């Protein structure tokens, strides 16, 4: 059943790693056709706004900073191994100066993975030394640039912020690691001071500038303008880090990429400080499916990765969570289910299928169920119902569902028996 839904997995070009926008050739979208239907119409019929996008995963750092979440050493190793297998471009494994256990986890992840592993550090000597001692390939240093954080978090002055940032970048540059600098709270920083800091750390040789929307106040259009402005003031590659306080984290990350950023920081299931970060699964699938740009990531591992992080973080994934929620590819209402039985692209994105993320499509029985779903499920279960019997069983399903009862296959079979529906094999035997 539902085999019709499986033919929209688009042919993908060979995986290119790393997918640096400067070196990769853009994938020219093939015309995808199904059943004679021209598929890329409407907003999907667009020129390519994005050349490429790299994925910096911070599940093990910002994700772990979720209130009430703490990963064990083993949890971190297991999640990092999954991210590495899937081809994630950078794994931010933690904050090495935080504790001995954290240091060991970061060190062992750096040793055991193929991808680039990053450690976080303040613009403070002991943090930088801990990160370097952990043997990471990339160090991410950050300093507050908004006045509110400079005064009431760092307890410093703008001049000290610039001086310490430049010193930290120079020290890391001398050590030979890849350097990423973040002006923390960039979206609440005066534009002239932000430019001053960006130009100073660029001059000091940072490889990357990450623009964090630390408190989640950006909107896609404003963030686009900000990233374009940043790109005009640096030769470093640009990365973005967005938060979901107003539900715009992934939209802002994608907007940053459209504006010229090469990479976005994301976390699995969007866990992280407060409302969390841009979601790994949303960002990757938006780039792959909506923009039709290959990230190089094995998206078929996404559902298993989400379940792993859900279990280890203790943060439940809501049913309506994009891509990985239980309802992401589930259908109950009569019109939708009937359409999906005929062709899953009728009421799914079409450019994203459950197979692409390692999930399965589900027809849920309940108050909104129609005859098509019931006939399909009865036939799957080996029944051979007449049209009258389908209608009678559907009525029973709807009434049961309306009482907020979950309708299981056992219930459905019971209804079928009570309505006198015959089994296909019984007919054969008779
Ligand atoms: Mn953050």
mmCIF file with all atom_site columns, N, CA and C in Angstrom, residues 199-266:
data_model
loop_
_atom_site.group_PDB
_atom_site.id
_atom_site.type_symbol
_atom_site.label_atom_id
_atom_site.label_alt_id
_atom_site.label_comp_id
_atom_site.label_asym_id
_atom_site.label_entity_id
_atom_site.label_seq_id
_atom_site.pdbx_PDB_ins_code
_atom_site.Cartn_x
_atom_site.Cartn_y
_atom_site.Cartn_z
_atom_site.occupancy
_atom_site.B_iso_or_equiv
_atom_site.pdbx_formal_charge
_atom_site.auth_seq_id
_atom_site.auth_comp_id
_atom_site.auth_asym_id
_atom_site.auth_atom_id
_atom_site.pdbx_PDB_model_num
ATOM 1   N N  . UNK A 1 199 ? 35.482 43.706 11.931 1.00 0.00 ? 199 UNK A N  1
ATOM 2   C CA . UNK A 1 199 ? 36.687 44.088 11.175 1.00 0.00 ? 199 UNK A CA 1
ATOM 3   C C  . UNK A 1 199 ? 37.953 43.775 11.974 1.00 0.00 ? 199 UNK A C  1
ATOM 4   N N  . UNK A 1 200 ? 37.883 43.959 13.289 1.00 0.00 ? 200 UNK A N  1
ATOM 5   C CA . UNK A 1 200 ? 39.072 43.702 14.128 1.00 0.00 ? 200 UNK A CA 1
ATOM 6   C C  . UNK A 1 200 ? 39.420 42.208 14.153 1.00 0.00 ? 200 UNK A C  1
ATOM 7   N N  . UNK A 1 201 ? 38.412 41.336 14.311 1.00 0.00 ? 201 UNK A N  1
ATOM 8   C CA . UNK A 1 201 ? 38.729 39.893 14.375 1.00 0.00 ? 201 UNK A CA 1
ATOM 9   C C  . UNK A 1 201 ? 39.055 39.332 12.986 1.00 0.00 ? 201 UNK A C  1
ATOM 10  N N  . UNK A 1 202 ? 38.530 39.977 11.952 1.00 0.00 ? 202 UNK A N  1
ATOM 11  C CA . UNK A 1 202 ? 38.896 39.565 10.588 1.00 0.00 ? 202 UNK A CA 1
ATOM 12  C C  . UNK A 1 202 ? 40.376 39.862 10.366 1.00 0.00 ? 202 UNK A C  1
ATOM 13  N N  . UNK A 1 203 ? 40.761 41.050 10.779 1.00 0.00 ? 203 UNK A N  1
ATOM 14  C CA . UNK A 1 203 ? 42.158 41.472 10.681 1.00 0.00 ? 203 UNK A CA 1
ATOM 15  C C  . UNK A 1 203 ? 43.071 40.514 11.462 1.00 0.00 ? 203 UNK A C  1
ATOM 16  N N  . UNK A 1 204 ? 42.575 40.026 12.603 1.00 0.00 ? 204 UNK A N  1
ATOM 17  C CA . UNK A 1 204 ? 43.363 39.111 13.454 1.00 0.00 ? 204 UNK A CA 1
ATOM 18  C C  . UNK A 1 204 ? 43.404 37.698 12.873 1.00 0.00 ? 204 UNK A C  1
ATOM 19  N N  . UNK A 1 205 ? 42.613 37.464 11.824 1.00 0.00 ? 205 UNK A N  1
ATOM 20  C CA . UNK A 1 205 ? 42.741 36.190 11.114 1.00 0.00 ? 205 UNK A CA 1
ATOM 21  C C  . UNK A 1 205 ? 41.709 35.122 11.422 1.00 0.00 ? 205 UNK A C  1
ATOM 22  N N  . UNK A 1 206 ? 40.533 35.513 11.919 1.00 0.00 ? 206 UNK A N  1
ATOM 23  C CA . UNK A 1 206 ? 39.529 34.477 12.178 1.00 0.00 ? 206 UNK A CA 1
ATOM 24  C C  . UNK A 1 206 ? 39.089 33.831 10.861 1.00 0.00 ? 206 UNK A C  1
ATOM 25  N N  . UNK A 1 207 ? 38.846 32.517 10.895 1.00 0.00 ? 207 UNK A N  1
ATOM 26  C CA . UNK A 1 207 ? 38.393 31.813 9.684  1.00 0.00 ? 207 UNK A CA 1
ATOM 27  C C  . UNK A 1 207 ? 36.899 31.980 9.483  1.00 0.00 ? 207 UNK A C  1
ATOM 28  N N  . UNK A 1 208 ? 36.204 32.040 10.595 1.00 0.00 ? 208 UNK A N  1
ATOM 29  C CA . UNK A 1 208 ? 34.747 32.117 10.570 1.00 0.00 ? 208 UNK A CA 1
ATOM 30  C C  . UNK A 1 208 ? 34.265 33.233 11.475 1.00 0.00 ? 208 UNK A C  1
ATOM 31  N N  . UNK A 1 209 ? 33.197 33.904 11.054 1.00 0.00 ? 209 UNK A N  1
ATOM 32  C CA . UNK A 1 209 ? 32.461 34.771 11.974 1.00 0.00 ? 209 UNK A CA 1
ATOM 33  C C  . UNK A 1 209 ? 31.060 34.210 12.069 1.00 0.00 ? 209 UNK A C  1
ATOM 34  N N  . UNK A 1 210 ? 30.672 33.881 13.306 1.00 0.00 ? 210 UNK A N  1
ATOM 35  C CA . UNK A 1 210 ? 29.318 33.398 13.531 1.00 0.00 ? 210 UNK A CA 1
ATOM 36  C C  . UNK A 1 210 ? 28.484 34.564 14.041 1.00 0.00 ? 210 UNK A C  1
ATOM 37  N N  . UNK A 1 211 ? 27.314 34.758 13.445 1.00 0.00 ? 211 UNK A N  1
ATOM 38  C CA . UNK A 1 211 ? 26.427 35.824 13.924 1.00 0.00 ? 211 UNK A CA 1
ATOM 39  C C  . UNK A 1 211 ? 25.297 35.188 14.728 1.00 0.00 ? 211 UNK A C  1
ATOM 40  N N  . UNK A 1 212 ? 25.354 35.323 16.064 1.00 0.00 ? 212 UNK A N  1
ATOM 41  C CA . UNK A 1 212 ? 24.331 34.700 16.888 1.00 0.00 ? 212 UNK A CA 1
ATOM 42  C C  . UNK A 1 212 ? 23.165 35.642 17.189 1.00 0.00 ? 212 UNK A C  1
ATOM 43  N N  . UNK A 1 213 ? 21.978 35.101 16.989 1.00 0.00 ? 213 UNK A N  1
ATOM 44  C CA . UNK A 1 213 ? 20.767 35.786 17.452 1.00 0.00 ? 213 UNK A CA 1
ATOM 45  C C  . UNK A 1 213 ? 20.479 35.191 18.829 1.00 0.00 ? 213 UNK A C  1
ATOM 46  N N  . UNK A 1 214 ? 21.349 35.555 19.762 1.00 0.00 ? 214 UNK A N  1
ATOM 47  C CA . UNK A 1 214 ? 21.409 34.891 21.063 1.00 0.00 ? 214 UNK A CA 1
ATOM 48  C C  . UNK A 1 214 ? 20.072 34.860 21.793 1.00 0.00 ? 214 UNK A C  1
ATOM 49  N N  . UNK A 1 215 ? 19.317 35.951 21.702 1.00 0.00 ? 215 UNK A N  1
ATOM 50  C CA . UNK A 1 215 ? 18.063 36.011 22.437 1.00 0.00 ? 215 UNK A CA 1
ATOM 51  C C  . UNK A 1 215 ? 16.844 35.867 21.529 1.00 0.00 ? 215 UNK A C  1
ATOM 52  N N  . UNK A 1 216 ? 17.076 35.456 20.299 1.00 0.00 ? 216 UNK A N  1
ATOM 53  C CA . UNK A 1 216 ? 15.970 35.063 19.421 1.00 0.00 ? 216 UNK A CA 1
ATOM 54  C C  . UNK A 1 216 ? 15.052 36.184 18.969 1.00 0.00 ? 216 UNK A C  1
ATOM 55  N N  . UNK A 1 217 ? 15.604 37.400 18.767 1.00 0.00 ? 217 UNK A N  1
ATOM 56  C CA . UNK A 1 217 ? 14.741 38.530 18.405 1.00 0.00 ? 217 UNK A CA 1
ATOM 57  C C  . UNK A 1 217 ? 14.716 38.844 16.905 1.00 0.00 ? 217 UNK A C  1
ATOM 58  N N  . UNK A 1 218 ? 15.509 38.126 16.132 1.00 0.00 ? 218 UNK A N  1
ATOM 59  C CA . UNK A 1 218 ? 15.584 38.439 14.696 1.00 0.00 ? 218 UNK A CA 1
ATOM 60  C C  . UNK A 1 218 ? 14.330 37.981 13.957 1.00 0.00 ? 218 UNK A C  1
ATOM 61  N N  . UNK A 1 219 ? 14.097 38.590 12.825 1.00 0.00 ? 219 UNK A N  1
ATOM 62  C CA . UNK A 1 219 ? 13.055 38.123 11.894 1.00 0.00 ? 219 UNK A CA 1
ATOM 63  C C  . UNK A 1 219 ? 13.764 37.828 10.577 1.00 0.00 ? 219 UNK A C  1
ATOM 64  N N  . UNK A 1 220 ? 13.167 37.008 9.718  1.00 0.00 ? 220 UNK A N  1
ATOM 65  C CA . UNK A 1 220 ? 13.901 36.602 8.500  1.00 0.00 ? 220 UNK A CA 1
ATOM 66  C C  . UNK A 1 220 ? 14.390 37.773 7.655  1.00 0.00 ? 220 UNK A C  1
ATOM 67  N N  . UNK A 1 221 ? 13.578 38.790 7.474  1.00 0.00 ? 221 UNK A N  1
ATOM 68  C CA . UNK A 1 221 ? 13.987 39.906 6.617  1.00 0.00 ? 221 UNK A CA 1
ATOM 69  C C  . UNK A 1 221 ? 15.093 40.736 7.267  1.00 0.00 ? 221 UNK A C  1
ATOM 70  N N  . UNK A 1 222 ? 14.933 41.016 8.547  1.00 0.00 ? 222 UNK A N  1
ATOM 71  C CA . UNK A 1 222 ? 15.956 41.806 9.239  1.00 0.00 ? 222 UNK A CA 1
ATOM 72  C C  . UNK A 1 222 ? 17.278 41.039 9.323  1.00 0.00 ? 222 UNK A C  1
ATOM 73  N N  . UNK A 1 223 ? 17.164 39.732 9.553  1.00 0.00 ? 223 UNK A N  1
ATOM 74  C CA . UNK A 1 223 ? 18.377 38.920 9.676  1.00 0.00 ? 223 UNK A CA 1
ATOM 75  C C  . UNK A 1 223 ? 19.106 38.844 8.323  1.00 0.00 ? 223 UNK A C  1
ATOM 76  N N  . UNK A 1 224 ? 18.333 38.770 7.256  1.00 0.00 ? 224 UNK A N  1
ATOM 77  C CA . UNK A 1 224 ? 18.898 38.765 5.903  1.00 0.00 ? 224 UNK A CA 1
ATOM 78  C C  . UNK A 1 224 ? 19.738 40.024 5.692  1.00 0.00 ? 224 UNK A C  1
ATOM 79  N N  . UNK A 1 225 ? 19.166 41.173 6.053  1.00 0.00 ? 225 UNK A N  1
ATOM 80  C CA . UNK A 1 225 ? 19.883 42.445 5.882  1.00 0.00 ? 225 UNK A CA 1
ATOM 81  C C  . UNK A 1 225 ? 21.158 42.468 6.728  1.00 0.00 ? 225 UNK A C  1
ATOM 82  N N  . UNK A 1 226 ? 21.052 41.961 7.955  1.00 0.00 ? 226 UNK A N  1
ATOM 83  C CA . UNK A 1 226 ? 22.205 41.962 8.856  1.00 0.00 ? 226 UNK A CA 1
ATOM 84  C C  . UNK A 1 226 ? 23.339 41.092 8.283  1.00 0.00 ? 226 UNK A C  1
ATOM 85  N N  . UNK A 1 227 ? 22.993 39.914 7.804  1.00 0.00 ? 227 UNK A N  1
ATOM 86  C CA . UNK A 1 227 ? 24.028 39.008 7.282  1.00 0.00 ? 227 UNK A CA 1
ATOM 87  C C  . UNK A 1 227 ? 24.664 39.583 6.011  1.00 0.00 ? 227 UNK A C  1
ATOM 88  N N  . UNK A 1 228 ? 23.859 40.199 5.165  1.00 0.00 ? 228 UNK A N  1
ATOM 89  C CA . UNK A 1 228 ? 24.436 40.846 3.970  1.00 0.00 ? 228 UNK A CA 1
ATOM 90  C C  . UNK A 1 228 ? 25.442 41.918 4.378  1.00 0.00 ? 228 UNK A C  1
ATOM 91  N N  . UNK A 1 229 ? 25.072 42.693 5.410  1.00 0.00 ? 229 UNK A N  1
ATOM 92  C CA . UNK A 1 229 ? 25.952 43.759 5.895  1.00 0.00 ? 229 UNK A CA 1
ATOM 93  C C  . UNK A 1 229 ? 27.243 43.164 6.456  1.00 0.00 ? 229 UNK A C  1
ATOM 94  N N  . UNK A 1 230 ? 27.114 42.089 7.237  1.00 0.00 ? 230 UNK A N  1
ATOM 95  C CA . UNK A 1 230 ? 28.301 41.442 7.819  1.00 0.00 ? 230 UNK A CA 1
ATOM 96  C C  . UNK A 1 230 ? 29.233 40.954 6.708  1.00 0.00 ? 230 UNK A C  1
ATOM 97  N N  . UNK A 1 231 ? 28.656 40.336 5.684  1.00 0.00 ? 231 UNK A N  1
ATOM 98  C CA . UNK A 1 231 ? 29.481 39.809 4.578  1.00 0.00 ? 231 UNK A CA 1
ATOM 99  C C  . UNK A 1 231 ? 30.272 40.914 3.885  1.00 0.00 ? 231 UNK A C  1
ATOM 100 N N  . UNK A 1 232 ? 29.731 42.127 3.914  1.00 0.00 ? 232 UNK A N  1
ATOM 101 C CA . UNK A 1 232 ? 30.446 43.246 3.284  1.00 0.00 ? 232 UNK A CA 1
ATOM 102 C C  . UNK A 1 232 ? 31.646 43.700 4.105  1.00 0.00 ? 232 UNK A C  1
ATOM 103 N N  . UNK A 1 233 ? 31.690 43.305 5.390  1.00 0.00 ? 233 UNK A N  1
ATOM 104 C CA . UNK A 1 233 ? 32.760 43.791 6.268  1.00 0.00 ? 233 UNK A CA 1
ATOM 105 C C  . UNK A 1 233 ? 33.753 42.721 6.681  1.00 0.00 ? 233 UNK A C  1
ATOM 106 N N  . UNK A 1 234 ? 33.700 41.562 6.053  1.00 0.00 ? 234 UNK A N  1
ATOM 107 C CA . UNK A 1 234 ? 34.664 40.525 6.430  1.00 0.00 ? 234 UNK A CA 1
ATOM 108 C C  . UNK A 1 234 ? 35.014 39.647 5.232  1.00 0.00 ? 234 UNK A C  1
ATOM 109 N N  . UNK A 1 235 ? 36.222 39.086 5.291  1.00 0.00 ? 235 UNK A N  1
ATOM 110 C CA . UNK A 1 235 ? 36.616 38.099 4.291  1.00 0.00 ? 235 UNK A CA 1
ATOM 111 C C  . UNK A 1 235 ? 36.489 36.694 4.876  1.00 0.00 ? 235 UNK A C  1
ATOM 112 N N  . UNK A 1 236 ? 36.160 36.631 6.183  1.00 0.00 ? 236 UNK A N  1
ATOM 113 C CA . UNK A 1 236 ? 35.971 35.320 6.826  1.00 0.00 ? 236 UNK A CA 1
ATOM 114 C C  . UNK A 1 236 ? 34.665 34.714 6.329  1.00 0.00 ? 236 UNK A C  1
ATOM 115 N N  . UNK A 1 237 ? 34.541 33.404 6.485  1.00 0.00 ? 237 UNK A N  1
ATOM 116 C CA . UNK A 1 237 ? 33.281 32.759 6.126  1.00 0.00 ? 237 UNK A CA 1
ATOM 117 C C  . UNK A 1 237 ? 32.271 33.029 7.234  1.00 0.00 ? 237 UNK A C  1
ATOM 118 N N  . UNK A 1 238 ? 31.022 33.097 6.837  1.00 0.00 ? 238 UNK A N  1
ATOM 119 C CA . UNK A 1 238 ? 29.983 33.508 7.804  1.00 0.00 ? 238 UNK A CA 1
ATOM 120 C C  . UNK A 1 238 ? 29.085 32.324 8.159  1.00 0.00 ? 238 UNK A C  1
ATOM 121 N N  . UNK A 1 239 ? 28.760 32.267 9.437  1.00 0.00 ? 239 UNK A N  1
ATOM 122 C CA . UNK A 1 239 ? 27.952 31.204 10.024 1.00 0.00 ? 239 UNK A CA 1
ATOM 123 C C  . UNK A 1 239 ? 26.855 31.903 10.837 1.00 0.00 ? 239 UNK A C  1
ATOM 124 N N  . UNK A 1 240 ? 25.720 31.254 11.002 1.00 0.00 ? 240 UNK A N  1
ATOM 125 C CA . UNK A 1 240 ? 24.646 31.890 11.776 1.00 0.00 ? 240 UNK A CA 1
ATOM 126 C C  . UNK A 1 240 ? 24.147 30.955 12.884 1.00 0.00 ? 240 UNK A C  1
ATOM 127 N N  . UNK A 1 241 ? 23.698 31.548 13.977 1.00 0.00 ? 241 UNK A N  1
ATOM 128 C CA . UNK A 1 241 ? 23.243 30.791 15.151 1.00 0.00 ? 241 UNK A CA 1
ATOM 129 C C  . UNK A 1 241 ? 21.951 31.454 15.610 1.00 0.00 ? 241 UNK A C  1
ATOM 130 N N  . UNK A 1 242 ? 20.846 30.756 15.485 1.00 0.00 ? 242 UNK A N  1
ATOM 131 C CA . UNK A 1 242 ? 19.561 31.400 15.721 1.00 0.00 ? 242 UNK A CA 1
ATOM 132 C C  . UNK A 1 242 ? 18.750 30.668 16.795 1.00 0.00 ? 242 UNK A C  1
ATOM 133 N N  . UNK A 1 243 ? 17.952 31.447 17.501 1.00 0.00 ? 243 UNK A N  1
ATOM 134 C CA . UNK A 1 243 ? 17.133 30.883 18.588 1.00 0.00 ? 243 UNK A CA 1
ATOM 135 C C  . UNK A 1 243 ? 15.643 31.062 18.308 1.00 0.00 ? 243 UNK A C  1
ATOM 136 N N  . UNK A 1 244 ? 14.857 30.193 18.955 1.00 0.00 ? 244 UNK A N  1
ATOM 137 C CA . UNK A 1 244 ? 13.452 30.030 18.589 1.00 0.00 ? 244 UNK A CA 1
ATOM 138 C C  . UNK A 1 244 ? 12.458 30.741 19.509 1.00 0.00 ? 244 UNK A C  1
ATOM 139 N N  . UNK A 1 245 ? 12.895 31.820 20.170 1.00 0.00 ? 245 UNK A N  1
ATOM 140 C CA . UNK A 1 245 ? 11.999 32.490 21.131 1.00 0.00 ? 245 UNK A CA 1
ATOM 141 C C  . UNK A 1 245 ? 10.688 32.929 20.504 1.00 0.00 ? 245 UNK A C  1
ATOM 142 N N  . UNK A 1 246 ? 10.706 33.298 19.231 1.00 0.00 ? 246 UNK A N  1
ATOM 143 C CA . UNK A 1 246 ? 9.478  33.687 18.538 1.00 0.00 ? 246 UNK A CA 1
ATOM 144 C C  . UNK A 1 246 ? 9.143  32.707 17.411 1.00 0.00 ? 246 UNK A C  1
ATOM 145 N N  . UNK A 1 247 ? 9.707  31.501 17.495 1.00 0.00 ? 247 UNK A N  1
ATOM 146 C CA . UNK A 1 247 ? 9.380  30.468 16.499 1.00 0.00 ? 247 UNK A CA 1
ATOM 147 C C  . UNK A 1 247 ? 9.991  30.716 15.133 1.00 0.00 ? 247 UNK A C  1
ATOM 148 N N  . UNK A 1 248 ? 11.047 31.528 15.054 1.00 0.00 ? 248 UNK A N  1
ATOM 149 C CA . UNK A 1 248 ? 11.618 31.853 13.745 1.00 0.00 ? 248 UNK A CA 1
ATOM 150 C C  . UNK A 1 248 ? 13.055 31.365 13.573 1.00 0.00 ? 248 UNK A C  1
ATOM 151 N N  . UNK A 1 249 ? 13.508 30.484 14.444 1.00 0.00 ? 249 UNK A N  1
ATOM 152 C CA . UNK A 1 249 ? 14.920 30.076 14.400 1.00 0.00 ? 249 UNK A CA 1
ATOM 153 C C  . UNK A 1 249 ? 15.311 29.468 13.052 1.00 0.00 ? 249 UNK A C  1
ATOM 154 N N  . UNK A 1 250 ? 14.555 28.481 12.575 1.00 0.00 ? 250 UNK A N  1
ATOM 155 C CA . UNK A 1 250 ? 14.939 27.851 11.309 1.00 0.00 ? 250 UNK A CA 1
ATOM 156 C C  . UNK A 1 250 ? 14.744 28.823 10.149 1.00 0.00 ? 250 UNK A C  1
ATOM 157 N N  . UNK A 1 251 ? 13.658 29.595 10.185 1.00 0.00 ? 251 UNK A N  1
ATOM 158 C CA . UNK A 1 251 ? 13.422 30.581 9.115  1.00 0.00 ? 251 UNK A CA 1
ATOM 159 C C  . UNK A 1 251 ? 14.584 31.577 9.068  1.00 0.00 ? 251 UNK A C  1
ATOM 160 N N  . UNK A 1 252 ? 15.045 32.008 10.231 1.00 0.00 ? 252 UNK A N  1
ATOM 161 C CA . UNK A 1 252 ? 16.161 32.952 10.260 1.00 0.00 ? 252 UNK A CA 1
ATOM 162 C C  . UNK A 1 252 ? 17.459 32.305 9.769  1.00 0.00 ? 252 UNK A C  1
ATOM 163 N N  . UNK A 1 253 ? 17.670 31.040 10.120 1.00 0.00 ? 253 UNK A N  1
ATOM 164 C CA . UNK A 1 253 ? 18.879 30.346 9.655  1.00 0.00 ? 253 UNK A CA 1
ATOM 165 C C  . UNK A 1 253 ? 18.873 30.258 8.126  1.00 0.00 ? 253 UNK A C  1
ATOM 166 N N  . UNK A 1 254 ? 17.744 29.883 7.558  1.00 0.00 ? 254 UNK A N  1
ATOM 167 C CA . UNK A 1 254 ? 17.631 29.779 6.102  1.00 0.00 ? 254 UNK A CA 1
ATOM 168 C C  . UNK A 1 254 ? 17.808 31.157 5.460  1.00 0.00 ? 254 UNK A C  1
ATOM 169 N N  . UNK A 1 255 ? 17.241 32.166 6.108  1.00 0.00 ? 255 UNK A N  1
ATOM 170 C CA . UNK A 1 255 ? 17.381 33.534 5.612  1.00 0.00 ? 255 UNK A CA 1
ATOM 171 C C  . UNK A 1 255 ? 18.852 33.964 5.604  1.00 0.00 ? 255 UNK A C  1
ATOM 172 N N  . UNK A 1 256 ? 19.570 33.563 6.644  1.00 0.00 ? 256 UNK A N  1
ATOM 173 C CA . UNK A 1 256 ? 21.006 33.866 6.717  1.00 0.00 ? 256 UNK A CA 1
ATOM 174 C C  . UNK A 1 256 ? 21.770 33.223 5.566  1.00 0.00 ? 256 UNK A C  1
ATOM 175 N N  . UNK A 1 257 ? 21.401 31.993 5.242  1.00 0.00 ? 257 UNK A N  1
ATOM 176 C CA . UNK A 1 257 ? 22.053 31.295 4.127  1.00 0.00 ? 257 UNK A CA 1
ATOM 177 C C  . UNK A 1 257 ? 21.722 32.011 2.812  1.00 0.00 ? 257 UNK A C  1
ATOM 178 N N  . UNK A 1 258 ? 20.467 32.398 2.651  1.00 0.00 ? 258 UNK A N  1
ATOM 179 C CA . UNK A 1 258 ? 20.081 33.127 1.430  1.00 0.00 ? 258 UNK A CA 1
ATOM 180 C C  . UNK A 1 258 ? 20.884 34.422 1.300  1.00 0.00 ? 258 UNK A C  1
ATOM 181 N N  . UNK A 1 259 ? 21.224 35.025 2.453  1.00 0.00 ? 259 UNK A N  1
ATOM 182 C CA . UNK A 1 259 ? 21.928 36.311 2.430  1.00 0.00 ? 259 UNK A CA 1
ATOM 183 C C  . UNK A 1 259 ? 23.434 36.169 2.236  1.00 0.00 ? 259 UNK A C  1
ATOM 184 N N  . UNK A 1 260 ? 23.936 34.942 2.209  1.00 0.00 ? 260 UNK A N  1
ATOM 185 C CA . UNK A 1 260 ? 25.365 34.772 1.947  1.00 0.00 ? 260 UNK A CA 1
ATOM 186 C C  . UNK A 1 260 ? 26.145 33.997 2.990  1.00 0.00 ? 260 UNK A C  1
ATOM 187 N N  . UNK A 1 261 ? 25.485 33.574 4.076  1.00 0.00 ? 261 UNK A N  1
ATOM 188 C CA . UNK A 1 261 ? 26.201 32.749 5.062  1.00 0.00 ? 261 UNK A CA 1
ATOM 189 C C  . UNK A 1 261 ? 26.464 31.370 4.452  1.00 0.00 ? 261 UNK A C  1
ATOM 190 N N  . UNK A 1 262 ? 27.565 30.738 4.893  1.00 0.00 ? 262 UNK A N  1
ATOM 191 C CA . UNK A 1 262 ? 27.929 29.411 4.367  1.00 0.00 ? 262 UNK A CA 1
ATOM 192 C C  . UNK A 1 262 ? 27.400 28.283 5.228  1.00 0.00 ? 262 UNK A C  1
ATOM 193 N N  . UNK A 1 263 ? 27.029 28.596 6.463  1.00 0.00 ? 263 UNK A N  1
ATOM 194 C CA . UNK A 1 263 ? 26.786 27.533 7.434  1.00 0.00 ? 263 UNK A CA 1
ATOM 195 C C  . UNK A 1 263 ? 25.800 28.011 8.497  1.00 0.00 ? 263 UNK A C  1
ATOM 196 N N  . UNK A 1 264 ? 25.017 27.055 9.031  1.00 0.00 ? 264 UNK A N  1
ATOM 197 C CA . UNK A 1 264 ? 24.117 27.393 10.130 1.00 0.00 ? 264 UNK A CA 1
ATOM 198 C C  . UNK A 1 264 ? 24.336 26.445 11.292 1.00 0.00 ? 264 UNK A C  1
ATOM 199 N N  . UNK A 1 265 ? 24.164 26.979 12.501 1.00 0.00 ? 265 UNK A N  1
ATOM 200 C CA . UNK A 1 265 ? 24.278 26.178 13.719 1.00 0.00 ? 265 UNK A CA 1
ATOM 201 C C  . UNK A 1 265 ? 22.878 25.698 14.098 1.00 0.00 ? 265 UNK A C  1
ATOM 202 N N  . UNK A 1 266 ? 22.773 24.411 14.301 1.00 0.00 ? 266 UNK A N  1
ATOM 203 C CA . UNK A 1 266 ? 21.464 23.801 14.556 1.00 0.00 ? 266 UNK A CA 1
ATOM 204 C C  . UNK A 1 266 ? 21.594 22.767 15.666 1.00 0.00 ? 266 UNK A C  1
#
